[in-house]
Coordinates of C-alpha atoms in Angstrom, one line a residue:
M985 CA -34.9 -10.1 51.6
L986 CA -38.1 -8.8 50.1
E987 CA -41.0 -11.1 49.9
T988 CA -42.1 -12.0 46.4
G989 CA -45.0 -14.0 44.9
D990 CA -44.5 -17.0 42.8
P991 CA -43.9 -16.1 39.2
P992 CA -45.9 -17.9 36.5
R993 CA -44.4 -21.3 35.8
D994 CA -45.7 -21.6 32.3
L995 CA -44.9 -18.2 30.7
I996 CA -46.1 -19.4 27.3
S997 CA -49.7 -20.0 28.4
F998 CA -49.7 -17.1 30.8
V999 CA -52.3 -14.6 29.7
L1000 CA -51.8 -10.9 30.7
P1001 CA -54.9 -9.8 32.6
Q1002 CA -56.5 -6.8 30.9
T1003 CA -56.9 -4.8 34.1
G1004 CA -56.2 -1.1 34.7
A1005 CA -56.0 1.5 32.0
L1006 CA -54.0 4.6 31.0
V1007 CA -56.5 7.5 30.9
E1008 CA -56.0 10.9 29.3
V1009 CA -57.4 13.7 31.4
A1010 CA -58.0 17.3 30.5
N1011 CA -55.4 18.6 33.0
P1012 CA -52.3 20.4 31.8
A1013 CA -50.5 19.6 35.1
Q1014 CA -51.3 15.8 34.7
P1015 CA -52.2 14.9 31.1
Y1016 CA -52.2 11.1 31.8
V1017 CA -53.0 8.9 34.9
L1018 CA -52.6 5.2 35.3
L1019 CA -55.5 3.3 36.9
D1020 CA -55.1 -0.1 38.6
A1021 CA -57.4 -3.1 38.6
T1022 CA -59.8 -1.4 41.0
G1023 CA -59.9 1.9 39.1
A1024 CA -57.8 3.9 41.5
V1025 CA -55.1 6.2 40.4
V1026 CA -51.6 4.7 40.8
K1027 CA -49.8 7.4 42.7
P1028 CA -46.2 6.1 42.1
V1029 CA -46.8 6.4 38.4
S1030 CA -48.3 9.8 38.8
A1031 CA -45.2 11.0 40.6
F1032 CA -43.1 9.6 37.8
F1033 CA -45.2 11.4 35.2
A1034 CA -44.8 14.6 37.1
E1035 CA -41.0 14.1 37.0
L1036 CA -41.2 13.6 33.2
Q1037 CA -43.2 16.7 32.8
A1038 CA -40.8 18.7 34.9
C1039 CA -38.0 17.4 32.5
S1040 CA -39.9 19.0 29.6
R1041 CA -41.0 15.7 28.1
P1042 CA -43.9 16.1 25.7
P1043 CA -47.3 14.4 26.3
S1044 CA -46.6 11.9 23.6
T1045 CA -43.6 10.7 25.5
I1046 CA -45.5 10.5 28.8
R1047 CA -48.2 8.4 27.0
S1048 CA -45.5 6.1 25.6
Y1049 CA -44.0 5.6 29.0
G1050 CA -47.4 5.0 30.5
M1051 CA -48.2 2.2 28.1
D1052 CA -45.1 0.4 29.2
L1053 CA -45.9 0.9 32.8
L1054 CA -49.4 -0.3 32.2
R1055 CA -48.1 -3.5 30.7
W1056 CA -45.8 -4.0 33.7
W1057 CA -48.6 -3.3 36.2
R1058 CA -50.8 -5.9 34.5
F1059 CA -48.0 -8.4 34.7
L1060 CA -47.5 -7.8 38.4
N1061 CA -51.3 -8.1 38.9
G1062 CA -51.2 -11.5 37.1
V1063 CA -48.4 -12.9 39.3
G1064 CA -49.7 -11.3 42.5
V1065 CA -46.8 -9.1 43.3
E1066 CA -46.9 -5.4 44.4
W1067 CA -44.8 -2.9 42.5
H1068 CA -42.5 -2.1 45.4
R1069 CA -41.9 -5.8 46.2
A1070 CA -40.9 -6.8 42.7
T1071 CA -37.4 -8.4 42.4
R1072 CA -35.1 -9.3 39.6
L1073 CA -37.0 -12.6 39.4
E1074 CA -40.2 -10.8 38.2
A1075 CA -38.2 -8.5 35.9
R1076 CA -36.5 -11.5 34.3
D1077 CA -39.7 -13.4 33.8
F1078 CA -41.3 -10.2 32.4
A1079 CA -38.5 -9.9 29.9
R1080 CA -38.9 -13.6 29.0
W1081 CA -42.7 -13.3 28.7
M1082 CA -42.4 -10.4 26.3
A1083 CA -40.0 -12.4 24.2
I1084 CA -42.4 -15.4 23.8
A1085 CA -45.9 -14.0 24.3
P1086 CA -48.1 -12.7 21.4
K1087 CA -49.3 -9.2 21.5
P1088 CA -53.0 -8.7 22.6
V1089 CA -55.3 -8.2 19.6
R1090 CA -58.0 -5.6 20.2
A1091 CA -61.1 -5.4 18.1
H1092 CA -61.9 -2.3 16.1
W1093 CA -64.1 0.2 17.9
R1094 CA -66.9 -0.6 15.4
G1095 CA -66.5 -4.3 16.1
R1096 CA -66.6 -3.7 19.8
A1097 CA -69.8 -1.8 19.4
A1098 CA -71.3 -4.7 17.5
G1099 CA -70.0 -7.2 20.0
L1100 CA -67.5 -8.8 17.6
A1101 CA -64.3 -10.4 18.9
A1102 CA -60.9 -9.6 17.7
R1103 CA -59.4 -11.6 14.9
P1104 CA -55.8 -12.5 15.5
A1105 CA -55.4 -13.9 11.9
A1106 CA -55.8 -10.4 10.5
R1107 CA -52.3 -9.6 11.4
P1108 CA -49.4 -10.6 9.1
A1109 CA -46.9 -13.1 10.3
A1110 CA -43.7 -11.7 11.6
G1111 CA -40.9 -11.4 9.1
V1112 CA -43.1 -11.6 6.0
P1113 CA -42.0 -8.6 3.8
N1114 CA -44.5 -6.5 1.9
S1115 CA -44.4 -7.1 -1.9
V1116 CA -44.3 -3.4 -2.6
T1117 CA -42.1 -1.9 0.1
G1118 CA -40.0 -4.9 1.0
R1119 CA -40.6 -4.2 4.7
A1120 CA -42.0 -6.7 7.1
G1121 CA -45.2 -5.5 8.9
P1122 CA -45.9 -5.8 12.6
G1123 CA -46.1 -9.4 13.5
L1124 CA -47.8 -11.3 16.3
M1125 CA -44.9 -11.0 18.7
Y1126 CA -43.4 -8.0 20.5
A1127 CA -40.7 -6.4 18.4
A1128 CA -37.2 -6.1 19.8
A1129 CA -37.5 -2.3 19.8
T1130 CA -40.7 -2.5 21.9
R1131 CA -39.1 -4.7 24.4
A1132 CA -36.0 -2.5 24.7
H1133 CA -38.1 0.6 25.2
C1134 CA -40.1 -1.1 27.9
E1135 CA -37.0 -2.2 29.7
T1136 CA -35.6 1.3 29.6
V1137 CA -38.8 2.9 30.9
L1138 CA -39.1 0.5 33.8
R1139 CA -35.5 0.8 34.8
S1140 CA -35.8 4.6 34.8
F1141 CA -39.1 4.4 36.8
Y1142 CA -37.4 2.4 39.5
D1143 CA -34.3 4.6 39.4
F1144 CA -36.6 7.6 40.1
H1145 CA -38.1 5.9 43.1
L1146 CA -34.7 4.8 44.4
D1147 CA -33.5 8.4 44.4
A1148 CA -36.7 9.5 46.1
C1149 CA -36.5 6.6 48.6
T1150 CA -40.1 5.6 47.8
G1151 CA -39.5 2.3 46.2
P1152 CA -37.6 -0.9 46.7
I1153 CA -34.0 -0.8 47.8
V1154 CA -32.8 -2.6 44.7
N1155 CA -33.8 -1.8 41.1
P1156 CA -35.5 -4.9 39.7
F1157 CA -34.2 -4.0 36.2
P1158 CA -30.4 -3.8 36.7
T1159 CA -27.9 -2.3 34.4
G1160 CA -25.7 -4.5 32.2
R1161 CA -23.1 -6.8 33.7
E1162 CA -19.5 -5.5 33.8
R1163 CA -17.5 -6.3 30.8
R1164 CA -13.8 -6.4 31.6
R1165 CA -11.1 -5.5 29.1
L1166 CA -7.6 -7.0 28.7
P1167 CA -5.1 -5.2 30.9
S1168 CA -3.2 -2.5 29.0
S1169 CA -0.1 -0.6 29.7
T1170 CA -2.1 2.3 31.1
G1171 CA -4.2 0.0 33.3
G1172 CA -7.6 0.9 31.9
P1173 CA -10.5 0.9 34.3
V1174 CA -13.4 -1.6 34.2
R1175 CA -16.0 -0.7 31.6
S1176 CA -19.7 -1.3 32.1
S1177 CA -21.8 -2.4 29.2
P1178 CA -24.4 0.2 28.2
G1179 CA -28.1 -0.4 28.7
G1180 CA -29.9 -2.9 31.0
R1181 CA -29.2 -6.5 31.6
Y1182 CA -32.6 -7.6 30.2
R1183 CA -32.5 -5.2 27.3
P1184 CA -32.6 -7.1 24.0
S1185 CA -30.3 -6.3 21.1
V1186 CA -32.1 -4.0 18.6
P1187 CA -31.0 -4.3 15.0
V1188 CA -29.8 -1.1 13.3
K1189 CA -32.2 -0.2 10.6
V1190 CA -31.3 1.8 7.5
P1191 CA -33.8 4.7 7.0
R1192 CA -36.2 3.6 4.2
R1193 CA -37.3 6.2 1.8
I1194 CA -40.2 6.1 -0.7
P1195 CA -38.9 5.9 -4.3
D1196 CA -40.1 8.6 -6.6
T1197 CA -42.2 6.2 -8.7
R1198 CA -43.8 4.7 -5.6
F1199 CA -44.5 8.2 -4.2
D1200 CA -46.2 9.2 -7.5
E1201 CA -48.5 6.1 -7.2
L1202 CA -49.2 6.9 -3.5
F1203 CA -50.0 10.6 -4.4
A1204 CA -52.3 9.5 -7.2
A1205 CA -54.2 7.2 -4.8
L1206 CA -55.3 10.2 -2.7
R1207 CA -58.8 11.5 -3.3
H1208 CA -58.9 14.9 -1.6
H1209 CA -56.9 18.1 -1.9
R1210 CA -56.3 18.1 1.9
D1211 CA -54.5 14.8 1.7
R1212 CA -52.5 15.8 -1.3
A1213 CA -51.4 19.0 0.5
L1214 CA -50.4 17.1 3.6
L1215 CA -48.2 14.7 1.6
A1216 CA -46.7 17.5 -0.4
F1217 CA -45.7 19.3 2.8
W1218 CA -44.4 16.2 4.5
V1219 CA -42.2 15.2 1.6
S1220 CA -40.8 18.7 1.0
N1221 CA -40.1 20.2 4.4
G1222 CA -39.4 16.9 6.4
A1223 CA -41.7 17.9 9.3
R1224 CA -42.8 15.2 11.6
A1225 CA -46.4 14.0 11.1
E1226 CA -47.6 15.5 14.3
E1227 CA -45.7 18.7 13.8
L1228 CA -47.5 19.6 10.6
L1229 CA -50.8 19.2 12.3
T1230 CA -49.9 22.0 14.8
C1231 CA -50.2 24.7 12.1
R1232 CA -52.6 27.5 12.2
Q1233 CA -54.0 29.3 9.2
R1234 CA -51.7 32.3 9.8
D1235 CA -48.6 30.0 9.7
A1236 CA -48.8 29.4 5.9
L1237 CA -46.9 32.0 4.0
P1238 CA -47.1 31.2 0.3
G1239 CA -45.3 34.3 -0.9
E1240 CA -42.2 33.3 1.1
Q1241 CA -42.8 29.5 0.8
L1242 CA -42.6 29.1 4.6
L1243 CA -44.8 27.1 6.9
G1244 CA -44.7 27.5 10.7
V1245 CA -44.7 24.4 12.8
V1246 CA -44.2 23.6 16.5
R1247 CA -41.3 21.2 17.0
K1248 CA -42.0 18.0 18.9
G1249 CA -39.1 18.0 21.4
T1250 CA -38.4 21.7 22.2
R1251 CA -42.0 22.9 21.5
A1252 CA -40.3 25.8 19.7
Y1253 CA -42.0 27.6 16.8
Q1254 CA -40.0 27.3 13.5
Q1255 CA -40.8 28.3 9.9
V1256 CA -39.6 25.7 7.5
P1257 CA -39.3 26.2 3.8
S1258 CA -41.6 24.1 1.6
A1259 CA -42.2 23.4 -2.0
A1260 CA -44.3 25.7 -4.1
D1261 CA -46.5 22.8 -5.2
A1262 CA -47.5 22.1 -1.6
F1263 CA -48.9 25.6 -1.3
V1264 CA -50.9 25.1 -4.5
W1265 CA -52.5 22.0 -3.1
L1266 CA -53.1 23.9 0.2
R1267 CA -54.9 26.7 -1.5
L1268 CA -57.1 24.3 -3.4
Y1269 CA -57.9 22.5 -0.1
Q1270 CA -58.7 25.8 1.7
E1271 CA -61.1 27.1 -1.0
E1272 CA -62.9 23.7 -0.9
A1273 CA -63.0 23.6 2.9
W1274 CA -64.2 27.2 3.4
R1275 CA -67.0 26.6 1.0
A1276 CA -68.0 23.5 3.0
G1277 CA -68.1 25.6 6.2
V1278 CA -64.7 25.0 7.9
P1279 CA -64.0 27.9 10.4
R1280 CA -61.9 30.6 8.8
G1281 CA -59.5 32.9 10.7
P1282 CA -55.7 33.4 11.3
G1283 CA -55.9 31.7 14.7
R1284 CA -57.9 28.7 13.5
W1285 CA -56.4 25.4 12.8
L1286 CA -55.0 24.8 9.3
W1287 CA -56.1 21.1 8.9
W1288 CA -59.6 19.9 9.6
T1289 CA -61.7 16.8 9.1
L1290 CA -63.6 16.5 5.8
R1291 CA -67.1 16.0 7.1
P1292 CA -69.1 18.0 9.6
P1293 CA -69.0 18.4 12.5
F1294 CA -65.6 19.8 11.5
R1295 CA -62.9 19.1 14.0
P1296 CA -59.1 19.7 13.9
L1297 CA -57.3 16.8 12.2
T1298 CA -55.5 14.6 14.6
Y1299 CA -52.5 12.3 14.1
H1300 CA -54.6 9.2 14.2
A1301 CA -57.0 10.5 11.6
A1302 CA -54.1 11.4 9.3
R1303 CA -52.6 8.0 9.8
A1304 CA -55.9 6.4 8.9
M1305 CA -56.1 8.5 5.7
F1306 CA -52.6 7.3 4.8
G1307 CA -53.5 3.7 5.6
R1308 CA -56.4 3.8 3.2
A1309 CA -54.1 4.9 0.4
N1310 CA -51.7 2.1 1.3
Q1311 CA -54.6 -0.4 1.1
L1312 CA -55.3 0.6 -2.5
L1313 CA -51.6 0.0 -3.5
G1314 CA -51.0 -3.0 -1.2
S1315 CA -48.1 -1.2 0.5
N1316 CA -47.3 -0.5 4.1
W1317 CA -45.5 2.9 4.0
T1318 CA -45.7 5.0 7.1
L1319 CA -46.1 8.7 7.7
H1320 CA -42.6 8.8 9.1
D1321 CA -41.3 7.4 5.8
L1322 CA -42.3 10.7 4.2
R1323 CA -40.0 12.5 6.6
K1324 CA -37.2 10.1 5.8
T1325 CA -37.8 10.6 2.1
A1326 CA -37.5 14.4 2.5
A1327 CA -34.4 14.0 4.6
Y1328 CA -32.8 11.7 2.1
R1329 CA -33.5 14.0 -0.8
M1330 CA -32.0 17.0 1.0
A1331 CA -29.0 15.2 2.4
R1332 CA -28.0 13.7 -1.0
D1333 CA -28.1 17.1 -2.6
P1334 CA -24.4 18.2 -3.0
K1335 CA -25.4 21.9 -3.2
L1336 CA -27.2 21.8 0.1
A1337 CA -25.1 21.9 3.3
L1338 CA -25.7 19.2 5.8
T1339 CA -26.0 21.8 8.6
D1340 CA -28.9 23.3 6.7
V1341 CA -30.6 20.0 6.5
Q1342 CA -30.1 19.6 10.2
W1343 CA -31.8 22.9 10.9
V1344 CA -34.7 22.1 8.6
L1345 CA -35.3 18.7 10.2
G1346 CA -34.9 20.0 13.7
H1347 CA -32.2 17.6 14.7
A1348 CA -30.2 18.4 17.9
H1349 CA -27.1 16.6 16.7
L1350 CA -25.5 16.5 13.3
S1351 CA -24.8 12.8 13.7
T1352 CA -28.6 12.2 13.5
T1353 CA -28.8 13.9 10.1
Q1354 CA -25.8 11.9 8.8
I1355 CA -27.9 8.8 9.1
Y1356 CA -29.7 9.8 5.9
L1357 CA -26.5 10.1 3.9
P1358 CA -26.0 6.5 2.9
A1359 CA -27.7 5.3 -0.3
G1360 CA -31.1 3.6 0.1
R1361 CA -32.0 0.1 -0.7
E1362 CA -33.1 0.9 -4.3
E1363 CA -29.9 2.7 -5.1
I1364 CA -27.8 -0.2 -3.7
V1365 CA -29.8 -2.7 -5.6
D1366 CA -29.3 -0.7 -8.9
A1367 CA -25.6 -0.4 -8.2
V1368 CA -25.2 -4.1 -7.6
R1369 CA -27.2 -4.9 -10.8
A1370 CA -24.9 -2.6 -12.8
H1371 CA -21.9 -4.4 -11.3
H1372 CA -23.2 -7.8 -12.4
A1373 CA -23.9 -6.4 -15.9
R1374 CA -20.3 -5.1 -16.2
Q1375 CA -19.0 -8.4 -15.1
S1376 CA -21.0 -10.2 -17.6
R1377 CA -19.9 -7.9 -20.4
E1378 CA -16.2 -8.2 -19.4
A1379 CA -16.5 -12.0 -19.4
R1380 CA -17.6 -12.0 -23.1
V1381 CA -14.8 -9.8 -24.3
V1382 CA -12.1 -11.8 -26.0
A1383 CA -8.6 -11.1 -24.7
V1384 CA -6.3 -9.6 -27.4
P1385 CA -2.9 -11.4 -27.5
A1386 CA 0.3 -9.4 -27.0
A1387 CA 2.4 -8.3 -30.0
G1388 CA 4.3 -11.1 -31.6
Y1389 CA 1.9 -13.9 -30.8
R1390 CA -0.6 -15.5 -33.2
P1391 CA -4.1 -16.2 -31.9
D1392 CA -4.2 -19.7 -33.6
S1393 CA -0.9 -20.7 -32.0
L1394 CA -2.2 -19.7 -28.5
D1395 CA -5.5 -21.6 -29.1
E1396 CA -3.5 -24.7 -30.1
L1397 CA -1.3 -24.3 -27.1
F1398 CA -4.1 -24.0 -24.5
G1399 CA -6.4 -26.4 -26.3
R1400 CA -9.1 -23.8 -27.2
T1401 CA -11.3 -24.3 -30.1
R1402 CA -13.0 -21.6 -32.1

């Protein structure tokens, strides 16, 4: 029996200690390292990161896994248990704590520089939909998808060390309990439920696209040619937000209406067709940027910051640009909604094969592309409204009696008055 520390008795008032950090390093062999409370590198996590890198996981995935491991390491530091001595009791309490604990609120970097504290009231309450998009913004609590992702990461982390014989002899995050079926004539085997035991149920979300009228408002709220070119490409070729930012100046081919991007998962280079309007906005942006002093050359980056010193545009800067446009409209659209909008438009076109849409979007499986086939919320609402209008019109239509019956006799028979 492994020795364990006492878990926190009051999980509601338990505050996660802000110790340790996930640090990005300029090392292609190890892009991220996890530091513990003393500032030392956590070697078990570094070994797991090396395994992920060997499995061709992109740096963004390694960072996402690292944030979940950092949260787990802080929890273990708070309860006084080492990682290799954690049991299912700690894993269970960690799952409970994520279900009831509010997310930590960090102050903006400008506020931290001025010594200002974070303001928890700045976040919207969970479940309150936006008046423009109808989507609930991030609330104060951890979302079910975040908790499910964290459970999957920790379970795979301990599975890796179980295979390497460098961790505990039992995975603290077990798989789901066995779910037995009724005996059949063929004597079917016992089926195990997928996922982990402490993995929450994640609701299935319908891909939400931006309606054409809302997109026009969003496009009109942009103030620079660069931002308009970015949105025009995102909504026409369906590239992921970070994929579009990998373009070089040589990758834009206006004559063929092609734009070369590096795919997120496979890291393969692919030329995707784009709308002609996107290249018009791109040319306007390039002429304006070159006059301002942006570096020019085939191997230079295509997207740059607007003010000197000019730097390649990052994903976080692009998201901040999109967030400023959202603030003007009072909406909460995301950059990924542009990809969903492009996928929906292409998938709903009867003259465009679904396999072609799959190739443009870079999906590995056709079933992923089929997610965008169902009608969106706006189309469903319009269809139901039309249904109610038809029902109302049919209710006002007076039924014509059959041949041989007089309407006044039927009214007198059924007690109807005109």
